[in-house]
mmCIF file of C-alpha atoms in Angstrom:
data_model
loop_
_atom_site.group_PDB
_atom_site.id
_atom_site.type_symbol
_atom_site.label_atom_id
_atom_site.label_comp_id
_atom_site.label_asym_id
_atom_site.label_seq_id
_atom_site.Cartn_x
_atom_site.Cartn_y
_atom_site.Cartn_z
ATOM 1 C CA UNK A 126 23.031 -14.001 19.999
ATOM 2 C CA UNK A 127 20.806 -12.812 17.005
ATOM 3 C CA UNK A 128 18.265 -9.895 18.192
ATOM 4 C CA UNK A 129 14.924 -11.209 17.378
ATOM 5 C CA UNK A 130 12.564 -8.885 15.028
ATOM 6 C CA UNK A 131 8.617 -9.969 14.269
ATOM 7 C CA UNK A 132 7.756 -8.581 11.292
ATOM 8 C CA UNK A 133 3.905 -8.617 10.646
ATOM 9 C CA UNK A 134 2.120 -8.822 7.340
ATOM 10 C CA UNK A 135 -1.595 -9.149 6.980
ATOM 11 C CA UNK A 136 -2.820 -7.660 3.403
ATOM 12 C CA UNK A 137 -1.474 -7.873 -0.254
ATOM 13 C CA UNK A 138 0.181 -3.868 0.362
ATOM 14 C CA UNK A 139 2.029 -4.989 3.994
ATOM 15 C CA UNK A 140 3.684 -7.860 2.196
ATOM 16 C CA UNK A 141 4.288 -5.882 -0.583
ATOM 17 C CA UNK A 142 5.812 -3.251 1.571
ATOM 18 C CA UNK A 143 7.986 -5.013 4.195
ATOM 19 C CA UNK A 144 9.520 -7.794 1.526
ATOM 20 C CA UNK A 145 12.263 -5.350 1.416
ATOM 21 C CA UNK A 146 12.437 -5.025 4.874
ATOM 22 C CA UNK A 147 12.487 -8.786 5.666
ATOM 23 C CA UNK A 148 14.665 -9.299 2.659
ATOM 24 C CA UNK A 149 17.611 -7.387 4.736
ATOM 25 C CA UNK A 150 17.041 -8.477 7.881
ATOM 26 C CA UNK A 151 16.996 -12.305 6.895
ATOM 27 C CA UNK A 152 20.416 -11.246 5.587
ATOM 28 C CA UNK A 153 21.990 -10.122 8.270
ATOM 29 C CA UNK A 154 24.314 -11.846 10.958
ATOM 30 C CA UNK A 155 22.736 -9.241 13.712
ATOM 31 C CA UNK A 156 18.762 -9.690 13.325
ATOM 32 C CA UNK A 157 16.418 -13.006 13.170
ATOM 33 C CA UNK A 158 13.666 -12.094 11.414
ATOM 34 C CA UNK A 159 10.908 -13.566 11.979
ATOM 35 C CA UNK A 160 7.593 -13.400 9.773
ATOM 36 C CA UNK A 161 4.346 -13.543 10.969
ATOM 37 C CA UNK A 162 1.117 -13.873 8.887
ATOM 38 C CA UNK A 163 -2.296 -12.762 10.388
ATOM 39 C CA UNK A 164 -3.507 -13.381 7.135
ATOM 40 C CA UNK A 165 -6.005 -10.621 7.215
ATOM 41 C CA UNK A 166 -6.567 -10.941 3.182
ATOM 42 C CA UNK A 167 -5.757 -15.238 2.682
ATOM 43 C CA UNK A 168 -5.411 -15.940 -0.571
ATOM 44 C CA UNK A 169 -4.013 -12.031 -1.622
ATOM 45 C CA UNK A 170 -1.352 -12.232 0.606
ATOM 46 C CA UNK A 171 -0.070 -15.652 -0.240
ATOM 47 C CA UNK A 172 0.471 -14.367 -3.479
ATOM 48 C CA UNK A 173 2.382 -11.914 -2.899
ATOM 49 C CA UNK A 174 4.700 -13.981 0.113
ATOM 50 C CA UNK A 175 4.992 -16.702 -3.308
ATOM 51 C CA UNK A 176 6.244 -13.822 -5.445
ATOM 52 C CA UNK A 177 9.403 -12.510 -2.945
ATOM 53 C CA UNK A 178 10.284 -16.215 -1.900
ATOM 54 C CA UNK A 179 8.915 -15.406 1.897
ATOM 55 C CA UNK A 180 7.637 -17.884 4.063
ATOM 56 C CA UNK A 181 5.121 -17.230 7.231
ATOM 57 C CA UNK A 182 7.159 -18.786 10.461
ATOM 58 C CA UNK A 183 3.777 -18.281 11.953
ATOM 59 C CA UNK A 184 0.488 -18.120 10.813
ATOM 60 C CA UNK A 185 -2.653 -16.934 12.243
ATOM 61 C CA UNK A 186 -4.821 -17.335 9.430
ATOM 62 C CA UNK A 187 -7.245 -15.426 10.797
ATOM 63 C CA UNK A 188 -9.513 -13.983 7.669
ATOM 64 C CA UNK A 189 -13.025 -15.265 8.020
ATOM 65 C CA UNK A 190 -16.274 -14.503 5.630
ATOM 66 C CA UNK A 191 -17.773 -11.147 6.744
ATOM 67 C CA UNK A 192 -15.934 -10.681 9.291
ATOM 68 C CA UNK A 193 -16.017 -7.518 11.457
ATOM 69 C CA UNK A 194 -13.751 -4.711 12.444
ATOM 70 C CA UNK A 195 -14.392 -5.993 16.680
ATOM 71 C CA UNK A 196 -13.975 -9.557 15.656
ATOM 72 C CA UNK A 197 -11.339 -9.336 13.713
ATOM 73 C CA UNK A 198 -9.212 -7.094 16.297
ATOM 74 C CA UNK A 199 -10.201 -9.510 19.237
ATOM 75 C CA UNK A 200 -8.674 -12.742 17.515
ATOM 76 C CA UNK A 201 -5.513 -10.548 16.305
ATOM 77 C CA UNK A 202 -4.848 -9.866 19.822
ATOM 78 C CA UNK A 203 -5.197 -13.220 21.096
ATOM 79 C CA UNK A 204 -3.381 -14.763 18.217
ATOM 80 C CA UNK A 205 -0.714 -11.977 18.042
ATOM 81 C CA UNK A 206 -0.063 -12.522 22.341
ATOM 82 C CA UNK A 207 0.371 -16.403 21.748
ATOM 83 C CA UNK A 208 3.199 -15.859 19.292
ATOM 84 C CA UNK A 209 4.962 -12.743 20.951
ATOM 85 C CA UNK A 210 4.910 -14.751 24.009
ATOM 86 C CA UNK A 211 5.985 -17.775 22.206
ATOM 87 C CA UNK A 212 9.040 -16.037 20.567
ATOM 88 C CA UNK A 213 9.977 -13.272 22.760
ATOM 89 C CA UNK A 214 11.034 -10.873 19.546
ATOM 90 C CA UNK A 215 13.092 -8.355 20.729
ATOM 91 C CA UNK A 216 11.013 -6.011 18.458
ATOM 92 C CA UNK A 217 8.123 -5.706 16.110
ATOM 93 C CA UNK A 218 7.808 -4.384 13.025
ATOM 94 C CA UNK A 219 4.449 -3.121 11.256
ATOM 95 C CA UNK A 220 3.713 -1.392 8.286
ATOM 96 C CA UNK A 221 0.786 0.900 7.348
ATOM 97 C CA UNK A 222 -3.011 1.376 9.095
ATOM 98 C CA UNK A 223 -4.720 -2.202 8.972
ATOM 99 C CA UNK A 224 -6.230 -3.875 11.812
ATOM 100 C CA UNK A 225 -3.701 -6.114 12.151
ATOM 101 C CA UNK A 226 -0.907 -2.937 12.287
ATOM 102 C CA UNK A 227 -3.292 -1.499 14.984
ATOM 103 C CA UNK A 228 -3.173 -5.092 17.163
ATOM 104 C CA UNK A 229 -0.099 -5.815 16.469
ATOM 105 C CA UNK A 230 1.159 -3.031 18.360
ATOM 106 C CA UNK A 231 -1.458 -2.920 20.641
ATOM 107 C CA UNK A 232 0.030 -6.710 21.500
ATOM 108 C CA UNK A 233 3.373 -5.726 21.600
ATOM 109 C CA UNK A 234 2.686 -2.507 23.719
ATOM 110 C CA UNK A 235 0.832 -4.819 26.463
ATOM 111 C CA UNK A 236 4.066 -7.106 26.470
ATOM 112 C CA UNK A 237 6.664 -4.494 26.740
ATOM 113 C CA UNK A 238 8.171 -4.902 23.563
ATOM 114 C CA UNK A 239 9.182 -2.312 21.080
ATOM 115 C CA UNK A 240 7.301 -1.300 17.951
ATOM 116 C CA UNK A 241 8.855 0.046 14.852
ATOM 117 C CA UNK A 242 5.855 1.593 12.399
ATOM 118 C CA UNK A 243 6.706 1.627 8.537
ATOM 119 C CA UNK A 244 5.145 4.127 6.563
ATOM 120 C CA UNK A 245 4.481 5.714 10.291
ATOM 121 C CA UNK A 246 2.970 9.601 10.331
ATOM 122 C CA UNK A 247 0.658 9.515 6.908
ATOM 123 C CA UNK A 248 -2.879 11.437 7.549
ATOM 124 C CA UNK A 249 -5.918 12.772 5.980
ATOM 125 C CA UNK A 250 -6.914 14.604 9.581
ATOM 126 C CA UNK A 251 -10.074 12.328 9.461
ATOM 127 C CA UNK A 252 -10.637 9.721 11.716
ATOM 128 C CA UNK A 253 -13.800 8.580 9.222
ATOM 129 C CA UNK A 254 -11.906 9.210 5.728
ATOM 130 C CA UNK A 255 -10.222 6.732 5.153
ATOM 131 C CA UNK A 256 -11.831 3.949 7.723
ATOM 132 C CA UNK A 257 -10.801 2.659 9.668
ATOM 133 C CA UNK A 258 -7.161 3.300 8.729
ATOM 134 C CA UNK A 259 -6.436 6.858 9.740
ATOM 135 C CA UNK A 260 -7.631 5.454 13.671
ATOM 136 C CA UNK A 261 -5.569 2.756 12.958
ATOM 137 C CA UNK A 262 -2.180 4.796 12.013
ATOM 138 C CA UNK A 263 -2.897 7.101 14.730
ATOM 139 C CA UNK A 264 -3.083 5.061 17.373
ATOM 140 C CA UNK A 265 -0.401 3.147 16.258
ATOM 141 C CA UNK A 266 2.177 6.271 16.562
ATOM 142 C CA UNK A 267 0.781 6.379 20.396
ATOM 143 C CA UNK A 268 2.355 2.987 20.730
ATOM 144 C CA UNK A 269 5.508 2.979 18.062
ATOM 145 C CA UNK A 270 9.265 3.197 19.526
ATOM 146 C CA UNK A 271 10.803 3.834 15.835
ATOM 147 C CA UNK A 272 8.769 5.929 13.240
ATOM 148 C CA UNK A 273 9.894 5.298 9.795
ATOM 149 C CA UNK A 274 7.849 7.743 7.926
ATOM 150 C CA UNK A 275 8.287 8.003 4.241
ATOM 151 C CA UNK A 276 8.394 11.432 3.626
ATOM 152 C CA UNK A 277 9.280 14.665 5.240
ATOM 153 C CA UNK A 278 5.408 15.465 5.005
ATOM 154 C CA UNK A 279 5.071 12.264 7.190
ATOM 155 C CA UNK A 280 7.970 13.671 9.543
ATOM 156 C CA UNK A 281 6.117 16.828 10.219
ATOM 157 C CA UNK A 282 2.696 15.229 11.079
ATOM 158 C CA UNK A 283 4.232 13.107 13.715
ATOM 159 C CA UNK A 284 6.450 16.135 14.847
ATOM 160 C CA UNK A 285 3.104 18.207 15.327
ATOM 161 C CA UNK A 286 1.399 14.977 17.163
ATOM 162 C CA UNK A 287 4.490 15.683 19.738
ATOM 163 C CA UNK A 288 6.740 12.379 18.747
ATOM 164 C CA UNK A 289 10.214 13.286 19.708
ATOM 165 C CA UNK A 290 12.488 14.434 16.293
ATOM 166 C CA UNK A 291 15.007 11.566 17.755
ATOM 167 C CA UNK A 292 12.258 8.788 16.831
ATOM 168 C CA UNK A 293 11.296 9.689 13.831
ATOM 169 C CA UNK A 294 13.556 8.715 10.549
ATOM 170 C CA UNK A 295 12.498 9.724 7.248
ATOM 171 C CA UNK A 296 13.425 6.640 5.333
ATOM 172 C CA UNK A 297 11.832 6.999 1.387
ATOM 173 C CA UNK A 298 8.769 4.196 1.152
ATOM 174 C CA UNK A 299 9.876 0.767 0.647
ATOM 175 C CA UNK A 300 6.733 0.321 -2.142
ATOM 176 C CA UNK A 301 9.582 1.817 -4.535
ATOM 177 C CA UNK A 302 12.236 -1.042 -3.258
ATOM 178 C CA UNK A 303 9.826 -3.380 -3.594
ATOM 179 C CA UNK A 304 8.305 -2.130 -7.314
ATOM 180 C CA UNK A 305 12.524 -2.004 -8.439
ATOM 181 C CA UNK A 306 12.658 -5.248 -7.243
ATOM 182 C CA UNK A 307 9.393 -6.808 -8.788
ATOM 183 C CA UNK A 308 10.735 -4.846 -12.480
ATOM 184 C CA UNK A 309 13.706 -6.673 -12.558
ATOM 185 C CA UNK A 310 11.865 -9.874 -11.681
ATOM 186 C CA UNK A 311 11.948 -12.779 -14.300
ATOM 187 C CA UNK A 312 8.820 -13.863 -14.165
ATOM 188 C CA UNK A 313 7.341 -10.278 -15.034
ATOM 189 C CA UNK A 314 4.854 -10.924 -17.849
ATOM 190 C CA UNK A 315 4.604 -7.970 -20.817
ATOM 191 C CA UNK A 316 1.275 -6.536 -21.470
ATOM 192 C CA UNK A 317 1.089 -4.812 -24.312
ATOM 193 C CA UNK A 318 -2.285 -3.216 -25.716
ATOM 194 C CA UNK A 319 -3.263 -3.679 -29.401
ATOM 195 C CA UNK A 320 -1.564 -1.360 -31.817
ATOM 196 C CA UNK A 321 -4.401 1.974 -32.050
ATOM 197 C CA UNK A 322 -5.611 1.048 -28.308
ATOM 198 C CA UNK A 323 -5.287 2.252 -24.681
ATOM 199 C CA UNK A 324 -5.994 1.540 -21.370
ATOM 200 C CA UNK A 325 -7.270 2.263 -18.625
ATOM 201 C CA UNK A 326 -6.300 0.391 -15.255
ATOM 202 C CA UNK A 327 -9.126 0.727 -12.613
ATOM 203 C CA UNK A 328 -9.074 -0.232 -9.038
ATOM 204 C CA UNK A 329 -11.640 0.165 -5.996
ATOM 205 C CA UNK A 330 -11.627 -1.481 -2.731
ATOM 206 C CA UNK A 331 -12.155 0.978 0.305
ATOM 207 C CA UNK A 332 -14.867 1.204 2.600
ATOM 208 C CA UNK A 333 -15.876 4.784 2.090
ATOM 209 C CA UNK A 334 -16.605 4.112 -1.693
ATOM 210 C CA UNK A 335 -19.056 1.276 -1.038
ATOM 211 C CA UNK A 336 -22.630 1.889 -2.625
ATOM 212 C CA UNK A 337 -23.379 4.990 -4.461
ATOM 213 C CA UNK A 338 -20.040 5.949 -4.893
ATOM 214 C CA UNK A 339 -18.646 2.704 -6.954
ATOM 215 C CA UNK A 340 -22.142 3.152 -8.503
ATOM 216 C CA UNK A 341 -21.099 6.505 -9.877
ATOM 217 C CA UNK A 342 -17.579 4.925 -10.655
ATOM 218 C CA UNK A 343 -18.909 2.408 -12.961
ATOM 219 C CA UNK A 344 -21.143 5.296 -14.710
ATOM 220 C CA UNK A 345 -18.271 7.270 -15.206
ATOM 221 C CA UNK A 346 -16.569 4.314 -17.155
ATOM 222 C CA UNK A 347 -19.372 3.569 -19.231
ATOM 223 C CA UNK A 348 -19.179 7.123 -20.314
ATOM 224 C CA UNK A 349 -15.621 7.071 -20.858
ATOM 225 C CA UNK A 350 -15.731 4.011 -23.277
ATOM 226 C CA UNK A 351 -18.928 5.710 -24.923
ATOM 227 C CA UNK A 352 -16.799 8.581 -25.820
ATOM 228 C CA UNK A 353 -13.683 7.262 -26.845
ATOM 229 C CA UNK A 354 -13.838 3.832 -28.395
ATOM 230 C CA UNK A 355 -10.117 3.525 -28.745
ATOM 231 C CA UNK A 356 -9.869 3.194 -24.992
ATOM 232 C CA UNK A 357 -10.538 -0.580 -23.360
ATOM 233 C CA UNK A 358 -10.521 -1.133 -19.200
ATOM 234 C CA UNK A 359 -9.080 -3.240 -17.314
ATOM 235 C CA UNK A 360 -10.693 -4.042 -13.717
ATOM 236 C CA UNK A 361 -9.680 -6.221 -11.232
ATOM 237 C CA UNK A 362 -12.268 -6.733 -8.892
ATOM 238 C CA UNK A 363 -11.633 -6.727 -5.145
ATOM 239 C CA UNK A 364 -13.394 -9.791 -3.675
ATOM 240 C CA UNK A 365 -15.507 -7.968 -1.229
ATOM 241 C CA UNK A 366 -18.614 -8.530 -2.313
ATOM 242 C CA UNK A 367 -19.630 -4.846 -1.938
ATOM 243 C CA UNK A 368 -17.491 -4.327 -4.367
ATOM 244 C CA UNK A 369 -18.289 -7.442 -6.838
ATOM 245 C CA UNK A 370 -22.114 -6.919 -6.805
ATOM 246 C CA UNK A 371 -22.022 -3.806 -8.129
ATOM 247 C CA UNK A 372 -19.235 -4.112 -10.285
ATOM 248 C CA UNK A 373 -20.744 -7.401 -12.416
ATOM 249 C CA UNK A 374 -23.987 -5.856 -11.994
ATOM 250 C CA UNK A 375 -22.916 -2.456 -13.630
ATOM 251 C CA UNK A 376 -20.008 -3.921 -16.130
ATOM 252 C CA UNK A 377 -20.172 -7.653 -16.733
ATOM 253 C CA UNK A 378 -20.379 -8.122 -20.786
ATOM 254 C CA UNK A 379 -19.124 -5.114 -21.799
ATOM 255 C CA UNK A 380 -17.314 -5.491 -24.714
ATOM 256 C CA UNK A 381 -14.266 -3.024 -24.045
ATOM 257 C CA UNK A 382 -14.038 -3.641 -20.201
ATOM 258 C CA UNK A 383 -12.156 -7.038 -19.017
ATOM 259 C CA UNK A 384 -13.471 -7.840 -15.189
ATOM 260 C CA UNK A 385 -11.013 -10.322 -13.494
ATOM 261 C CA UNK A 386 -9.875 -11.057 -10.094
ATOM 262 C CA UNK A 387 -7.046 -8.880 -8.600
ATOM 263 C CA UNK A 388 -3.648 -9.788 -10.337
ATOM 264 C CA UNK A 389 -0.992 -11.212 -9.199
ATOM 265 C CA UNK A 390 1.753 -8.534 -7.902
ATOM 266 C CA UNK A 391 4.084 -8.954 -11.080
ATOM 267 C CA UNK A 392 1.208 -8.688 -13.464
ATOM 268 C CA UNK A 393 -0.322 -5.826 -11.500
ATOM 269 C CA UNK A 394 3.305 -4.163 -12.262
ATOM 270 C CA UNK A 395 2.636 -5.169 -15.782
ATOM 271 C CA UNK A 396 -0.640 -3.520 -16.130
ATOM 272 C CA UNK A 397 0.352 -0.523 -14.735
ATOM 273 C CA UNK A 398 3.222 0.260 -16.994
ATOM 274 C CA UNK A 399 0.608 -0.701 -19.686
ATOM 275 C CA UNK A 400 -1.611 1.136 -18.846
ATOM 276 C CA UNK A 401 -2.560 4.707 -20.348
ATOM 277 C CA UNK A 402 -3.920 6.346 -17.321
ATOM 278 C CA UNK A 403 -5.000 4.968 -13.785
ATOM 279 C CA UNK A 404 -8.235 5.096 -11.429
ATOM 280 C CA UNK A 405 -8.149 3.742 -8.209
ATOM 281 C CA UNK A 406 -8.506 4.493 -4.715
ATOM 282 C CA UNK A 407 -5.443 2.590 -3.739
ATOM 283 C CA UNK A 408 -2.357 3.650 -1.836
ATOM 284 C CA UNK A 409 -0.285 1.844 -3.134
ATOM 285 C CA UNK A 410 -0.812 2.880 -6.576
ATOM 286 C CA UNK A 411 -0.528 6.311 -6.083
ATOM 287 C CA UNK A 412 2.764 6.127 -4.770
ATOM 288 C CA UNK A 413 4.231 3.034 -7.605
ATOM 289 C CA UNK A 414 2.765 4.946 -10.769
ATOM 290 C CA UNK A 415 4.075 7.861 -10.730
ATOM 291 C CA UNK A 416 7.250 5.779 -10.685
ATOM 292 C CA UNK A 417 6.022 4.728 -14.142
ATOM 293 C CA UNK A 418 5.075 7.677 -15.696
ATOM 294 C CA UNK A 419 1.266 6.711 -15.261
ATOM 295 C CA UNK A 420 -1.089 9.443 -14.092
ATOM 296 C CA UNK A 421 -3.216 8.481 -11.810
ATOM 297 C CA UNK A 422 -7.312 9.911 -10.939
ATOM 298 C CA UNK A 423 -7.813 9.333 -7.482
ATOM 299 C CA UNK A 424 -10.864 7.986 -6.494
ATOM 300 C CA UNK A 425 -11.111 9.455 -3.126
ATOM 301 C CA UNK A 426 -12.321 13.365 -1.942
ATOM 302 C CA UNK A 427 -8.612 13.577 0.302
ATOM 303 C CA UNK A 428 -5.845 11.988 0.359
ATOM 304 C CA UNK A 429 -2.955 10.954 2.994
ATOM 305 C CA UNK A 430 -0.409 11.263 0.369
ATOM 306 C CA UNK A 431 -0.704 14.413 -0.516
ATOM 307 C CA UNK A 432 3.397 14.503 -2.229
ATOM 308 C CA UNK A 433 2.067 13.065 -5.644
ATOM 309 C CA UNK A 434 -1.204 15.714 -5.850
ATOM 310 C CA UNK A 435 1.572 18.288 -5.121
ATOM 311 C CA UNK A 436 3.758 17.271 -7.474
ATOM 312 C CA UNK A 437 1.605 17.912 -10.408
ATOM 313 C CA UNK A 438 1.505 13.514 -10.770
ATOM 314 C CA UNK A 439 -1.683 12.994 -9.153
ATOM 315 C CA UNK A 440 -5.038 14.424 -8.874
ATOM 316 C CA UNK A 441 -7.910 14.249 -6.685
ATOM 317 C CA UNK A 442 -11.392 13.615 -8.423
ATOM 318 C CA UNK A 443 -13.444 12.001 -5.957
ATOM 319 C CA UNK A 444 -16.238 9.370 -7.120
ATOM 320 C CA UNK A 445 -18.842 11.857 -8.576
ATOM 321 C CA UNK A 446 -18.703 10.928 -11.930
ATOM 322 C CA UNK A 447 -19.357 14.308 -14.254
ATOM 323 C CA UNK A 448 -16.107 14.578 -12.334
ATOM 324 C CA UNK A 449 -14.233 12.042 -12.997
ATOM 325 C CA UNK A 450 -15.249 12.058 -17.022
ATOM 326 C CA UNK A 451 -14.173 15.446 -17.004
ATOM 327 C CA UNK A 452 -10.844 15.209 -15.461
ATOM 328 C CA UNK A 453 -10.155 11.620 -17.159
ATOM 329 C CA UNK A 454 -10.784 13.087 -20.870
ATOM 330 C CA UNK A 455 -8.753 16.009 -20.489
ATOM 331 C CA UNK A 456 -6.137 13.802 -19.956
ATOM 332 C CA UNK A 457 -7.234 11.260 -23.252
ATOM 333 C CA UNK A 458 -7.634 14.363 -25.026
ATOM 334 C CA UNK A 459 -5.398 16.709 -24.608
ATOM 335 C CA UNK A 460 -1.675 15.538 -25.000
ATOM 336 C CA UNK A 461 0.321 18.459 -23.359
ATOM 337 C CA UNK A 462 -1.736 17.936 -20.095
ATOM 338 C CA UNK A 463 -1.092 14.082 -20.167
ATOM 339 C CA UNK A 464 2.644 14.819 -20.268
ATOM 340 C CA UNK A 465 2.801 17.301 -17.328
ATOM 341 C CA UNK A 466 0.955 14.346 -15.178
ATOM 342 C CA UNK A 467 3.345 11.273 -16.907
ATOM 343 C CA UNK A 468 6.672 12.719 -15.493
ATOM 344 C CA UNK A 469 7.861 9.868 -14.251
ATOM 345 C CA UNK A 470 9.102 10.796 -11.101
ATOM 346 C CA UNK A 471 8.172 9.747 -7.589
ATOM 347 C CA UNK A 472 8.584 11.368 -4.381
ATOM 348 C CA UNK A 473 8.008 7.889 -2.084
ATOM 349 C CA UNK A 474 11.500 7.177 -2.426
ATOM 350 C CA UNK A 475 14.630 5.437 -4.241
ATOM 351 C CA UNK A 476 15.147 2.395 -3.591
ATOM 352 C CA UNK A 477 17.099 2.269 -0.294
ATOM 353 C CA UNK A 478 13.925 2.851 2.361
ATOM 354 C CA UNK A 479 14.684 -0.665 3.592
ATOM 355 C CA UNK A 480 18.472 -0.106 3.963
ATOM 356 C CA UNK A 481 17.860 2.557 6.043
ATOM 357 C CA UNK A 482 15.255 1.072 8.755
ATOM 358 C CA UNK A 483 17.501 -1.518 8.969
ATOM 359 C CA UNK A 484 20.558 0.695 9.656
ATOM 360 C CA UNK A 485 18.080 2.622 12.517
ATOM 361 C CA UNK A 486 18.061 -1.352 14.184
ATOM 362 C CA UNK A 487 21.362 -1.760 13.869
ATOM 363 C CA UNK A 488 22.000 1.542 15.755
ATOM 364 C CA UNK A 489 19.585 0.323 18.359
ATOM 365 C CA UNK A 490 20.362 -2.922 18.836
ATOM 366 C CA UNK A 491 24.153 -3.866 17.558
ATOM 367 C CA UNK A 492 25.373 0.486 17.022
ATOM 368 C CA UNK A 493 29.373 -1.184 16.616
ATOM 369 C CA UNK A 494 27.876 -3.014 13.727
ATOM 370 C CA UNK A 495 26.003 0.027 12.627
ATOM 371 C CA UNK A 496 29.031 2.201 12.601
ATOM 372 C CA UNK A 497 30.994 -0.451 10.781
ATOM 373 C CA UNK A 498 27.839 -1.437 8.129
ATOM 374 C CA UNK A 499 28.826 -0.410 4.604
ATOM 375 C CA UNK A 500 25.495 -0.031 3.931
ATOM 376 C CA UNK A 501 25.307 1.489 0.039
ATOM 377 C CA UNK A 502 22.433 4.121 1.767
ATOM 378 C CA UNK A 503 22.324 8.167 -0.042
ATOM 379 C CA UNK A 504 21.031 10.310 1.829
ATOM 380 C CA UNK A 505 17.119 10.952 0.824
ATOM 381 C CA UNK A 506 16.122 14.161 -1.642
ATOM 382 C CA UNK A 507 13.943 16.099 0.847
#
């Protein structure tokens, strides 16, 4: 009988981030996967599910209009009990620091059953930067059986938080499966900026950078395009409306800056490889661009990915925006120091994170069929 694995997606990045995973467990002849949608983010994770050819077996649908942190966590865990109840999985899966990560395994810890945390062991070392996430991936290591942590930096934060070494597999981060998977995709548009032009890709949607800070984002734009009128933006706006207030209030009618609703996964690809040089406060995109030779201005005072910054691919620059003019015209400016940040080279992975979580489960659950997998899985760069 087929060993039953939940795998939960909530937000545009989880489903992102575990269609590789649920990609080779729907393949095998040892796992059932099934997918379960707490639809944190509706309409942004539908999109995404579309995109990889996934389909919710269950689905909580639980994303209401201003909802809160409390709320939100109380009808996870009474949605998430019904279905672990209702399917008995023999394991759960998770990926990252959203609310839903945090109930998931809080629901699966209360039940018995095991957790296995992708993307487990990140941290900034504050519990209020970025929030609530870093709470969120912190307690979920309390609760998480199998820590599939993306880099050796990862390893050595959950190592220090006293996780046993046996637990913890450093598996690449399956954002760069996912990203080779979405290049090769053939519905992929092309953007291509007019001949004499660049871009700049922007992106804001965390809680920290609410208020003043976005306020000094958008000032920092206008500056930008005041200075260089070869460069045009590209925003997609997060639909929080803390974010869309100040955003159309700040940049609507601009002739050089193109406001539209957050793209679609393959056209968010698109725009990235199109893209001369990156803002945003994302994840996500600081792990994908460097993958594309895009350097990328990080909208944030710390960061739990700290490989990129290291690696000469990435930089810091916070939200004040003398800052971030400074930093972003160097690179517009100054060619030599735009190709020391456009290396294209990423330390998040290559390509086989997802082959190797699932050969962790198969040692688990089925270790005969583990030993006999011919899984096509190098061993990771360190």
């Amino acid at each position: 009988m087929k060993k039953k694995i939940a795998v939960i997606v909530g937000t545009r990045p989880e489903a992102i981030k575990m269609a590789p995973v649920i990609h080779r467990l729907q393949a095998s002849s040892v796992f059932d996967c099934i997918v379960v949608a707490t639809a944190q983010h509706r309409q942004m994770l539908d999109q995404v599910l579309r995109i990889f050819g996934i389909v919710p077996d269950h689905d909580l649908d639980i994303m209401q209009p201003d909802q809160t942190l409390a709320g939100l966590t109380a009808r996870l865990l009474a949605g998430l009990d019904r279905v672990f109840r209702d399917v008995q999985p023999d394991a759960v899966l998770v990926q990252g620091d959203t609310t839903s990560v945090m109930a998931a395994s809080l629901a699966a810890a209360y039940l018995n059953i095991p957790v296995g945390h992708v993307e487990a062991g990140l941290r900034t070392g504050d519990m209020r930067n970025p929030f609530p996430e870093e709470l969120n991936r912190v307690m979920t290591a309390r609760m998480a059986r199998w820590h599939f942590a993306p880099t050796t930096t990862a390893r050595d934060h959950l190592l220090r938080e006293g996780v046993p070494p046996s637990a913890v597999e450093v598996t690449g981060n399956t954002v760069i499966d996912a990203l080779l998977q979405a290049r090769r995709h053939p519905d992929k548009p092309v953007a291509a900026s007019a001949p004499g032009r660049r871009t700049i890709l922007v992106t804001t949607h965390r809680r920290e950078n609410f208020g003043e800070p976005l306020q000094q984002v958008c000032t920092a734009l206008l500056r930008l395009l005041d200075s260089h009128p070869d460069v045009d933006i590209v925003f997609p706006v997060h639909p929080n409306p803390n974010v869309v207030q100040v955003v159309q209030a700040r940049l609507a009618g601009h002739p050089r800056i193109r406001l539209c609703a957050p793209l679609e996964y393959l056209d968010f690809v698109a725009a990235m490889e199109n893209a001369h040089l990156i803002l945003s406060d994302s994840g996500g995109v600081q792990e994908e661009a460097p993958a594309l030779a895009r350097p990328v201005l990080v909208l944030r005072e710390e960061t739990e990915r700290p490989e990129a910054v290291q690696a000469g691919v990435v930089e810091l620059v916070g939200t004040d925006a003398d800052r971030i003019v400074a930093r972003a015209r160097r690179l517009l400016d100054d060619p030599q120091a735009y190709r020391a940040m456009a290396q294209g080279s990423s330390p998040y992975g290559d390509g086989h994170a997802a082959a190797r979580i699932e050969r962790v489960l198969l040692q688990a659950f089925a270790p005969t069929d583990a030993a006999d997998a011919s899984l096509p899985i190098p061993a990771l760069a360190a």
